[in-house]
Structure formats: structure tokens, C-alpha cells
Amino acid sequence: MRIEDKPTVGIGLIGSGFMGRCHANAFGAVAGIFDLPADPVKSILADATDEIAAAAASALGFSRATSDWQAMVQDDSVDIVAIAAPNVLHEPMALAAIAAGKTVYCEKPLSTTASSALKMTKAAEAADVVTSVGFNFLRNPMIGLARQMISSDEIGEITGFRGRHAENYMASPDAPHSFRTDPRGGGALCDIGSHILSLARHLLGPVAEVNGHSRTIFPDRPVAARSAERRAVVVDDMTHALLRFASGVSGSIEANWAATGRTMDLSFEVTGTKGAIAFTQERMNELLLYSGSGHKAGYQRIEAGPAHPPYGRFCPAPGHQLGFNDLKVIEVAQLVEAHAAHGSCMPDFREAFEVQKTAEAIQSSAQSREWVTVCTAPG
Amino acid sequence: MRIEDKPTVGIGLIGSGFMGRCHANAFGAVAGIFDLPADPVKSILADATDEIAAAAASALGFSRATSDWQAMVQDDSVDIVAIAAPNVLHEPMALAAIAAGKTVYCEKPLSTTASSALKMTKAAEAADVVTSVGFNFLRNPMIGLARQMISSDEIGEITGFRGRHAENYMASPDAPHSFRTDPRGGGALCDIGSHILSLARHLLGPVAEVNGHSRTIFPDRPVAARSAERRAVVVDDMTHALLRFASGVSGSIEANWAATGRTMDLSFEVTGTKGAIAFTQERMNELLLYSGSGHKAGYQRIEAGPAHPPYGRFCPAPGHQLGFNDLKVIEVAQLVEAHAAHGSCMPDFREAFEVQKTAEAIQSSAQSREWVTVCTAPG
Amino acid sequence: MRIEDKPTVGIGLIGSGFMGRCHANAFGAVAGIFDLPADPVKSILADATDEIAAAAASALGFSRATSDWQAMVQDDSVDIVAIAAPNVLHEPMALAAIAAGKTVYCEKPLSTTASSALKMTKAAEAADVVTSVGFNFLRNPMIGLARQMISSDEIGEITGFRGRHAENYMASPDAPHSFRTDPRGGGALCDIGSHILSLARHLLGPVAEVNGHSRTIFPDRPVAARSAERRAVVVDDMTHALLRFASGVSGSIEANWAATGRTMDLSFEVTGTKGAIAFTQERMNELLLYSGSGHKAGYQRIEAGPAHPPYGRFCPAPGHQLGFNDLKVIEVAQLVEAHAAHGSCMPDFREAFEVQKTAEAIQSSAQSREWVTVCTAPG
Amino acid sequence: MRIEDKPTVGIGLIGSGFMGRCHANAFGAVAGIFDLPADPVKSILADATDEIAAAAASALGFSRATSDWQAMVQDDSVDIVAIAAPNVLHEPMALAAIAAGKTVYCEKPLSTTASSALKMTKAAEAADVVTSVGFNFLRNPMIGLARQMISSDEIGEITGFRGRHAENYMASPDAPHSFRTDPRGGGALCDIGSHILSLARHLLGPVAEVNGHSRTIFPDRPVAARSAERRAVVVDDMTHALLRFASGVSGSIEANWAATGRTMDLSFEVTGTKGAIAFTQERMNELLLYSGSGHKAGYQRIEAGPAHPPYGRFCPAPGHQLGFNDLKVIEVAQLVEAHAAHGSCMPDFREAFEVQKTAEAIQSSAQSREWVTVCTAPG
């Protein structure tokens, strides 16, 4: 039997760490899950050295490997450039890919500063290339359900927001320095606070004004794992912030990487005049919806299922559960569709810039100990 | 058989609303639960009119009734004056009882302002009378367990705090005005935020500095239930605040009476370098303790039982659960013991004043939009 | 002010252990919570010796004490005889009280055998006295809600039942012998399995047929606490049973007092064609109701509140929670009302007999390894 | 850069429904996740017609397609035959693949009867081919952790078991007939009860004796979706069974496909003298472990993470969660390793036969209403 050939889209991936592997596997899996206009082909993998790149390309199924990302982003076999390199390299890599007219898929944070992120955004918009940033938690069908419930007035007028991203990976005073503690883009607020800020914007729109309070819990950390030498920490371990949204809604967020006991508490509670919604990524296949009145009011635990697209792409029955890596598959599916249609793929560079701008406003507020305006117009 | 006579202590109760009934029933129950130095005797119940007082006295088992609380607090049959009257009357009632040398048991908030609370505190200290304020949630054996774990270094050095008291009783824009919306001591922060502030102090000590943000979600409310006439609201429906404790720990709280979906979310999470503790009053018989490492780390759900005194006074077996009214029985037991020993009964008037001072600092900060110092010394 | 005198009803209590104290405290508290036709007066407490009785009477607020329960049940000051004595004494005590024309309130199990329970039931019915048996878990407002939902077709036609009463108080091989391991009425099935059987009947009606399997996990136990001498155990530690209800519904129950990890897992799940209900006594203030369809189906956590009578008698606001002892107060309130009206107070002696008959059928089945019929008529 | 070529293993898949897709995607993903001795290559996909096969091969990435599975299983490009065809075809397909000396990977149930499964098992053992059956829930790292805790005496001597597989996909009387209601291998017990039986054996070893009770809740169902014509149902909608394990442990299971409210309640509680373990597939990334004593006893919620292999293959950080499809990837990784090493891949055909034999014993017991012996030797 003849097997029908599908159009293909060539992938060039930079980086093969946690996120690089995650990208590669998502590109490999997506065609079997979604019915896409083009099948991704893993063309070239770039990494710091030829050896690292070749080993990773072999493990992850790429046809070619290179240490020369500049050449790679211009290669004709590459249609989409996926950037999973250290944060400080996002800007030059993305600018080069944009200049080559490629679709650019960049891991979060978009860059180390909002001004750099804005520069990237403007370049992409000027060149009219498709962009996407890896805020994969937004791809969860249950987040889609939450957003739909909020926008459809299911819970009435929104009255409050309480958000958090708390993990424990820096909860030990002996967790060492790394790129995460680099003053250029590091700290709990930038590293994971960006997730709850992107989620807050996704659900409730722009943040107008912020007031933050940051604390460096551990004044110094080992310079490397198991090193006796310690160096001062200049970034935050924990930031709490008050928020006023452009819509008038008030709330707060917490970003905390020293939250002993929490592995992935990207969570929120949104209250409205008619109901409420609660969620935590630690139970990513469940959304809690408060509704009812009289003797039958309460939080309802909605389990992910085919009624919540695109869950059904993964499994025809409810209760089977999606995993973290599946969110990346959804992200990549939307990216490939946007690439094929030359359409929009939210969150794009501009959205990622807005998230970063909000985070920087919180940092600025934490230093000045004053409220800081993020945007003045209602959106 | 001769039944041994026990010493008695006479109770004079002012007020027979929700809290007044709660006091009366606790005084009635406590001798059967605890082995007290003296049995409470329900002597006199005072209320707004003779008729109301007489009906309440009959229903609640008091020997006498009166509308003259001034006379009552001086009556020889009264040893402990319990004040469950409107907040604005707490000060004159308490001052009169103090002047009469009586032990004073006052519902929270101690008064409508911190300065009034301080006046009451100084009077009580000058007269050397025993005082107690009805922050009954602190009496929960699971809160005692949490406090003990924190002070015993069970969870290591404390690194963060996140607290909340959220309920939904004002979540409808048609919930009417009442004493709760009275600018003298009203608003979500004063009404229920005081619970999470008292709990925060109970667990982590004094708060040094605060930064609050308040919102009046519904600009007006009916002047009374089912009234078409509406009047502007001047108190907060919701307040979020950043906290810095005197110990250096940072955190945040939320007070919210418009939190659709929450009936009693007096909750907190305290993180430390070795573990963490989480609690919500909605499951008041459970404390979550995070501990462990490697493949066996996680939050452990500890159920209330005889291992958590004074639970065993109510039931010899775990899993049977205490209820809200039982917390009041524990409170009254501690009061009677303090009265008999002329000892301390925390939280006393001074502690209640400190809570109120912290709340007012948050209000002040919400108005000035600046950080406000609560105390300068480490405690 | 004159305090209105209410009619009174005299209580004679036999026994002052866990359940005796529980009865006494409930009789003491009930008048302040409920608006009863008569106020209980704690008249006489009987126990094994005069000394024990006098000490208990003093602690629990009874006017008189005695070691002569035969005299007590005939005393004119006693209207209701409350039996909280060892199970083997229930029959003679109840028969004497019935003969004296008193209302009889007996702890569960009604007696040590179904035939004894039937004898007591027939005596009570012949004498036309009010009876009540202490299956207090049935008094929970959330159980009332569950029952109402089932009978009102809220969850459709009932399709299945899964019940359990599991605790851990005998989970150690060194938990000693006691009245619980006495072959006369002992064993996990009789001791706590009776609760889930009474609940099953309360919700779904009579059980037609049973098939049980019992296991004595620990072949011997210490003769007393910390004794080195061990004696063989002849009762079950754990029984699983298949059930067929007279209605045609099938299901299963488990009774287990060696269930490490469970403190009070009196739990069930009832499924219907339109919904389902789940409950565990470990979270006695919550009922889970499954409802909905499409993207909004799920279990809803309903919290106890004033919408679930008689919760509002204890507290005017939801979320405050009832405790175990409150269930006994509700039981006593219904008893006093039934006594005053000479009405029915379910579960009465006959209902308790039916529960015991069902348990004995399971025991019989476990021995014969065959199905055993409990009742033939449809109810 | 030269990309290192890895050895490959050719896959021939029969069937492209839910499970066929699941197999194909797992074979596609596994090389990027695991470091395997050989990379699976999707060679040939067989289905009922050439057209169906070609479309599926295109969608799922197979090189060739065919309607002739007899030819396919003999093709040199095929090393592993994966059978995801209707249950009635498992036997001839597996026998043909075995005859061709191929490794055989068959979906559960192995066949429609235990005797057929035994025939397949004996053929595979005689031909010495590697076999594996798709009980993918056993691949969950948390199930691995549970098994290790049980075998390592972490929870002491095992004292009880309570298991269940409940879903709601047949909970409506209008859910139509399908292969699931076919008397040859259909019914709730065979369809999903096999999962809880395989899990019970995986954790606690062989089942010695069973006593089952089955009920057909809905006497008839539509012959097809939305058909007005109804036909009698002869299989069980729900089966409860008592179990006695060869080890002496007692317990029960329930298989129920009409369990309104349950989407994937493959759950169990195993109690021991020192602790207990509880799990439900509805929260497949969590294992509950009861441990502790005194004031710190309770169920600990252990979240899946790198400490639970092979979770770390999917993600280096805890809390990110695996999904259902990841379990299939783990299954396929173990299959490829067993194929390369010509080793064992549990659960193999023999284990699947034992599960089926146990299920048939329950069916037999449900008909005879007597206990039925499954095995006599201790294992």
C-alpha cells in the first residue's frame, strides 16, 4: 500500500538540556497525536560543541548536528528555529533567526530583561515572522476551560485573584548558584513567577499596577554543587506582590523557589459574583469550579477528558490524564499550525515581553518600596 | 450517695446573639469535659431589653436576666464577665467590669480601634484582672501542634508564610449593610483578617512592617436585607497585605469576605528549611506536615486525636473530630483555670491590642500606599 | 426578671465510660442548642460501685449516684433510662426499664445476639415505650442530605453500593483482649460493621441476602495491656461481605478494626443512573455529590451549613463544622422530642434488631461459606 | 557532524484504534526518552482493509500498510508484532507471530477465555519467544514504589487488601452493545476487573480462592448507538468479589463499569502491621503512605518525581507529572529491552493467563454462588 506523503516542516533546535529534550520529543510525537498541515522533521540540532550536539542528535533523532547555530538558523532545511539555550543567548539567536525569516519558538523567559525582550518583539513584528514562547502551562485543557468560564460569565463579574508559583528546588541553603541566581534575569520572580504572571494575564488581562516585596532567604549559597566556597546571593528567593489589574480586579501573587513541600504549586483561585475557580498544576488534570446554592453549593472537581479539547487527541476516554510532556506537544501543534497558516501563536514574543515588563515592575517596586504602574490604558 | 460539691464560679454574660449563645453553651458544657478547679454557674444574662434577656436566660439556662449590664458587672454572683455585645460597647463594658475587679472575657475584636483596645488593656493591667479575648480558632489542638512544631525546630528555620481568611458571606452585591460595614471597626480586614493576623502572631511572633492593598468590590449595598435603597460602602471587601515579621520572615495575608466558594478558609502555609506546615479551618481536624526526603517525601495528613491535647478530653479515640463549638469549650476551660489561678490566659487584652494595631497599620498602609512600621524592636 | 420555667425530663444514666460521659454531656448541652418541649435534668447516675458512681456524678453533673441500677430505673425522678453499660447487661437493664414504663435509650449494639435484641424489641413494643439506639452517625446532617438525595431521585435509580467501616484500634497484634474480642457480641463486624450496616439500611433499605468472609488476622492477643500472656482470638479482625438489597441493588461492605491508617473510615459510595454520592466520617462535614455532564461533570464537595438541618442549631454560618459530640446532642434532642410526643425515634429497638440480624447472617455465611438470606419480602 | 547510527528493531502493528494509536505513538516516542539498545522503527501497520491501514500508517508514521496480517507477521522487517486488534483475533494472530519466531506484544485481555490464553502461553513458551501483555497501569512508577514498599516490609506484614476498578462508561442504560458486551470475553469483570486483578497479583501474589457476585444492572441495551432496538445484556455491569490470597491475606475487589462519577478509579488500599498504602489511578502521580506514630501519624502524599524511576527519564524535576500515554512508553521501553536481551518482560503471556484464570474463577463463583479455588499451592 502506498503511504501518503505529507508536507514537512524542518526543525532546527538549539540546546539539548531539559527543555531541549522536551522540544525534540514534542516535535517527534506531535504528528501521531494531531492531524497537522505538515509533519515536523527533526533536521538540525545545535549545541555548545560538536560532540555534545552529535550525541544529542543521535539520542533525540535529528538528522544533523552542529556547534554553529548561526549557520543552522540560515539552513534551508530549517523552517522553525527552536531556542532552548541559556537565557542570555535568546536575544542574539532569535534576532538571527528572525533575520533569516524563520518562525521562532523560544523558551521562556524570552530574554534576561524586558528591554531586550522588546527589541526581539519589534524585530519579529517588523520582519512579520511567527513567534511563540514556551509558557506551556497555558496549553493545559483545564486552563483553557478556566479561561472560557471566566470570559463566558460562568462565574459572574470577577472579584478577586490569588496566584502562586511555589516550588522547592532552592529550599535548601546548600542549593548552589547557577544561571538561576545570575542577576541577569535570575531570581524566583523571573524564573517561575513569570508562569503565574503569564497565567494571570491569560485569565484576567493586563496588570495595571504592582507592589512587590522580595526576600533573599539565604544570604549566600555554594558556588557549585558540594563546594565549600560560598558566594553572596543577590536575587530573590521569594517575592510576594499585590496586583491591580486594568479591569479593576485586585489580588496577589507569590513566587517562591524555597517553598519546602511544593513541587509545582502553580496555582490560582479566581472568585466571581456567581462562582469561583481554583487550580493547581500539582493536580493538572483537575479544575475546581464552585457553583450552586442552597443545600447543593460547593466546589466541583472536574476531571480532564475529551470534553476539554484537545484532550481527546491524546485519549478518547476521561480519567486517563495528560502529563507535563503532553502540554509541550500541544504547544508544538499550535506552533506548527501557526507556522503553516502564517498566523498568530499566543503567547507570542509581545505577550512574553508584557509578562517580563510586569515582572520587572514588581522588582522595581520591591526596591523602591512603592507602587509601580505597569500600564495606564485598560489593556 | 453524696455527690461532692465543687467550688463554683459565677458567669455574667452580656449579649445573646450567635456569640452569646456560643459562650453560654460553652460555660454549660465545660465542666463535663474538663476537670476544672471550679464549675461555672450561669448567673446573670444581660441583653438590650428585659424581655430579650429573660427569653435568652430561659433558653440558655441562666438563673437571672437583666437589661442593666452596669448593675450586673458589679453583682456579687458574677466572677467572670463575658462580653458578646456589639463591638462599640466592648470598651465601656470592659472598663466597668475591670473597675469591679472582675475577670473579663471579651469577644473579638477587643474594640473598634487600637487606641480603645490599648486603653482597655492598660486599665486591665493596672487593675491586675485576668482577661481573655475570643480568638477561639487558636484553641484548636491542631494549631497547638503547628505551633509546637514551629517552636521545636521540627521544620527548621522558618522561611516563609502565606495566610488567609476568606469567606463568602458578603460575596453578593446584595448582602446588606450591618455592623460589619460600619466604618468604626468594620470591613473584611477587621472582621476576619484579625483571625489570620492573630494566628500569624501566634505561630511566628510580632509583625514588624506591613504593606496593604484594600478594595471595596461593591460600591454600594442595600441598607437592610431586601431593601431597594442602597448606601455607599466605605470599608474593604478584600485586603491583601505583604508582611515582614520581626524575625525577618516575609509573607502575605489576605482577608476577604467576598470570596465566593469559601466558607471558612482561615488557612496558612508555613515553610521552613526542613519541612512545612499547612492548615485550613475548613478541615479543622487535620494538619498537613511536609517531611521526608528521597522517595518518601510528602505532605502527611495528621488527623486530630488524643495525641493532640486537649482532644482526648472530648473523645478517647482519634478520627471522631471536634467541632467549632468545642473550640469555645477549650477557650472557656482555659479561662476558668486562669481565673482560679489568677494567671495569664492568652490571647489576653494586650495580645488582642497588638493584633488590632497590626490591622490598623495595614489599613493605614492601604491608604498611604506605603509600607508602615508596626513595631521596631524584635517583638 | 423572672426566668420562665420549662417542663423537665429526668435522666437516669447507667455507665460512665466513654459513651456514658458522651450521653451525660449531650443531655447537659441539648437545651442550649435545641428548643425542646422539656429540659433534660441529670437525675441519677448508676455505675458498678457507689464510689465510681459518685465520682462520675460529680464530674458529669448528676444530682444523685447509685450502684443499684434496678432501683434507679424505677425511681420517679427518672423518665428516660440511658444505657451505656457493657453489652452483656443491655438486655436485663432494658427489660427492667421497659417494665417500669420508661423511655429507653440504649447504646449500640442493642444486645450481644439478635435473638436477645428481638426479645428486647418485643418487650418494648408490647409495653409501648419509646426506644432509641445510639447509632449516632446517622444523625449527621450530611447523612440526612444523602438520604434525601437518594429518596428524591436526585441521583436517579440506584445502581450500586460500596460501604466500609475501617479503623485501626486493633491493628497491632499487641492490642489486648477486651469486651470487644468476647465471642458474645464481639468482633469487628459486630463492633463497627454494625455502623455501616445501619447506614446501608438507612440509605437503601433492607438487605435481602449476604455472603461474608471473615479473617482473624492475629491468632492470639495479650490477655491484657502489656501482658506477656496471650490468648487465642476467636472473633474476626476483618470481614468483607457481598450484599444484595431487597431493592435489587448489589454491593459490598467491609468491617475492619485492623485497618492501619484509618481512624474513622465509615464511608460509602452510592451510585445511581443520574449521579452518585460519596462520604467518609473522617470528613464528616462534607458530602460529595457527583452531577453534571459534558465539560462540567464532577464530584461537588458540599460543606455542612445551615442549609442542612439541624446544623443551624449549632451555628448560623457554614464552614464552622460540627464535631462527633454534636451528633450525640442531635440524637438526644430527637429522643427528648420523641419522649414528649410518645412518638417514634429512629433507629429504635426494632431497627437495631434488624441491623444485628443482618450482621449475624454475615457471620453465619462466613462460617458456612454460602449465601444467607436475611429477609425474603421486599423490605 | 556524523550522527551515530543505532541498531533498530522493526515493529509490525495490527490495529489502529485507541490502543493501536497508543502503541504507535509509544514506539515513536520511546527512543527520545529512554536510552535503548535498539531504536524501534515503525515498519508495517496492518488493519481490516488496505484503505484503513494506509490512512493509519500515514497518520502514525509507518512505512508500509497492509490488510494481510498473516503476511505481515512473517515479514523480515518485523521483529516485534504488536497486537491491538479485537480480542477474538488475539489468539490466531499471536500464534502466527509465535510460529514466525517474533516477539509478541499483545493488548489485554490476552484472549477471550483462559483456555485460549493458556494455549497461547504454551505456544510462546515452547517457541521461546519474548511476550508482553499491555497491563500498562503496572508501569506507573508509583505502582513500582508501592510494590517495593510491600516487598521490603516497609508496611510490615500485610493484613488486608481492598481493590477496585470503577468507571462510568456504561453507566447509562442507553450505552449500546459493543464487543464489550459480547459474552466471549466481555463484561465489566473481564474488561476492567482484569486491571485490578493484575494489580492485586503484582502487589500481593497469587489469589487462592474467590467468591464473586455479579449483577447486570441494565437488562437490555441499544443494539447500537442511538438505536431504538434493544437487546438483552448477558454480561455483568458490576461484580464484587471476596478474595483469599495464597499468602493468607483476605480482601475484596469490585469491577464496575456503571460507576457514575468514576472515570478511572483503579484503586487499592493495602494495610500492614506497620503502615498502609493507598492509590487511585485518578491521581496516578501520587501514592499515599501511612506511617508514623503518636502525634505525627498520618497518610503522606508522595508525589511522583525522579526518585521514582523511570520518572526521571521523562522529566528531571518532581511535580511535573506523567500522563497515561507515558505509561505505554515505559511498557514499550521494557519490551524493547527484553527483546534485545531475549529476556523476560513481565507481565508476560503466562501472567496474563493467570489473571484471566482468576477472573474466570470469579465468574464461575458468581454463577455457582460458591467459593471457587484458583490455585492450591502457595503461589
Coordinates of C-alpha atoms in Angstrom, one line a residue, chain C residues 159-164 168 173 209 211-213 215 217-218 238 240-244 248-252 254 258-262 269 271-276 290 299 369 371, chain D residues 159-164 168 209 211-213 215 217-218 238 240-244 248-252 254 258-262 269 271-276 278 290 299 369 371:
Chain C
T159 CA -27.2 1.0 40.8
G160 CA -24.6 0.2 43.3
F161 CA -23.3 0.5 46.9
R162 CA -19.8 0.2 48.4
G163 CA -19.5 0.6 52.1
R164 CA -16.9 0.3 54.8
N168 CA -7.0 0.9 63.3
P173 CA -1.0 -7.8 67.2
E209 CA -29.0 -11.7 51.1
N211 CA -22.2 -13.6 51.7
G212 CA -19.4 -12.9 54.1
H213 CA -15.7 -13.7 54.5
R215 CA -10.5 -13.3 58.9
I217 CA -5.6 -11.7 61.3
F218 CA -3.8 -12.1 64.6
M238 CA -11.8 -8.1 59.3
H240 CA -15.7 -8.4 53.8
A241 CA -19.3 -9.2 52.6
L242 CA -21.3 -9.1 49.4
L243 CA -24.8 -7.7 49.8
R244 CA -28.0 -7.9 47.8
G248 CA -32.2 -5.5 43.9
V249 CA -29.2 -3.3 44.3
S250 CA -25.9 -5.1 44.8
G251 CA -22.8 -4.1 46.7
S252 CA -20.3 -4.9 49.3
E254 CA -16.0 -4.2 54.8
A258 CA -7.1 -3.7 61.9
A259 CA -7.1 -1.1 59.1
T260 CA -3.8 0.6 59.7
G261 CA -4.1 4.2 58.6
R262 CA -7.8 4.6 59.1
E269 CA -20.3 5.4 47.7
T271 CA -24.1 5.2 42.5
G272 CA -27.2 6.0 40.5
T273 CA -28.1 6.4 36.9
K274 CA -28.0 10.2 37.2
G275 CA -25.4 10.8 39.8
A276 CA -23.5 9.5 42.8
Y290 CA -21.5 13.8 41.5
Y299 CA -17.9 15.4 42.3
R369 CA -19.2 -20.3 53.1
W371 CA -25.1 -17.1 50.7
Chain D
T159 CA -3.1 -7.7 56.7
G160 CA -5.7 -6.6 54.2
F161 CA -6.5 -5.6 50.6
R162 CA -9.3 -3.6 49.1
G163 CA -9.3 -3.0 45.4
R164 CA -11.5 -1.6 42.7
N168 CA -18.7 5.2 34.2
E209 CA -9.8 -18.6 46.3
N211 CA -16.3 -15.7 45.8
G212 CA -18.0 -13.4 43.4
H213 CA -21.3 -11.7 42.9
R215 CA -25.1 -8.0 38.6
I217 CA -27.8 -3.6 36.2
F218 CA -29.5 -2.9 32.9
M238 CA -20.8 -4.8 38.2
H240 CA -17.9 -7.6 43.7
A241 CA -15.7 -10.4 44.8
L242 CA -14.2 -11.7 48.0
L243 CA -10.5 -12.8 47.7
R244 CA -8.2 -15.0 49.7
G248 CA -3.4 -15.9 53.6
V249 CA -4.3 -12.2 53.2
S250 CA -8.0 -11.5 52.7
G251 CA -9.7 -8.8 50.8
S252 CA -12.2 -7.8 48.1
E254 CA -15.0 -4.5 42.7
A258 CA -21.6 1.6 35.6
A259 CA -20.0 3.6 38.4
T260 CA -21.4 7.0 37.8
G261 CA -18.9 9.6 38.9
R262 CA -15.8 7.5 38.4
E269 CA -5.7 0.1 49.8
T271 CA -2.8 -2.4 55.0
G272 CA 0.0 -3.9 57.0
T273 CA 1.0 -4.1 60.6
K274 CA 3.3 -1.1 60.3
G275 CA 1.7 1.0 57.7
A276 CA -0.6 1.2 54.8
A278 CA -3.4 3.8 49.1
Y290 CA 0.5 5.8 56.1
Y299 CA -1.1 9.4 55.3
R369 CA -22.8 -19.0 44.3
W371 CA -16.3 -20.3 46.7

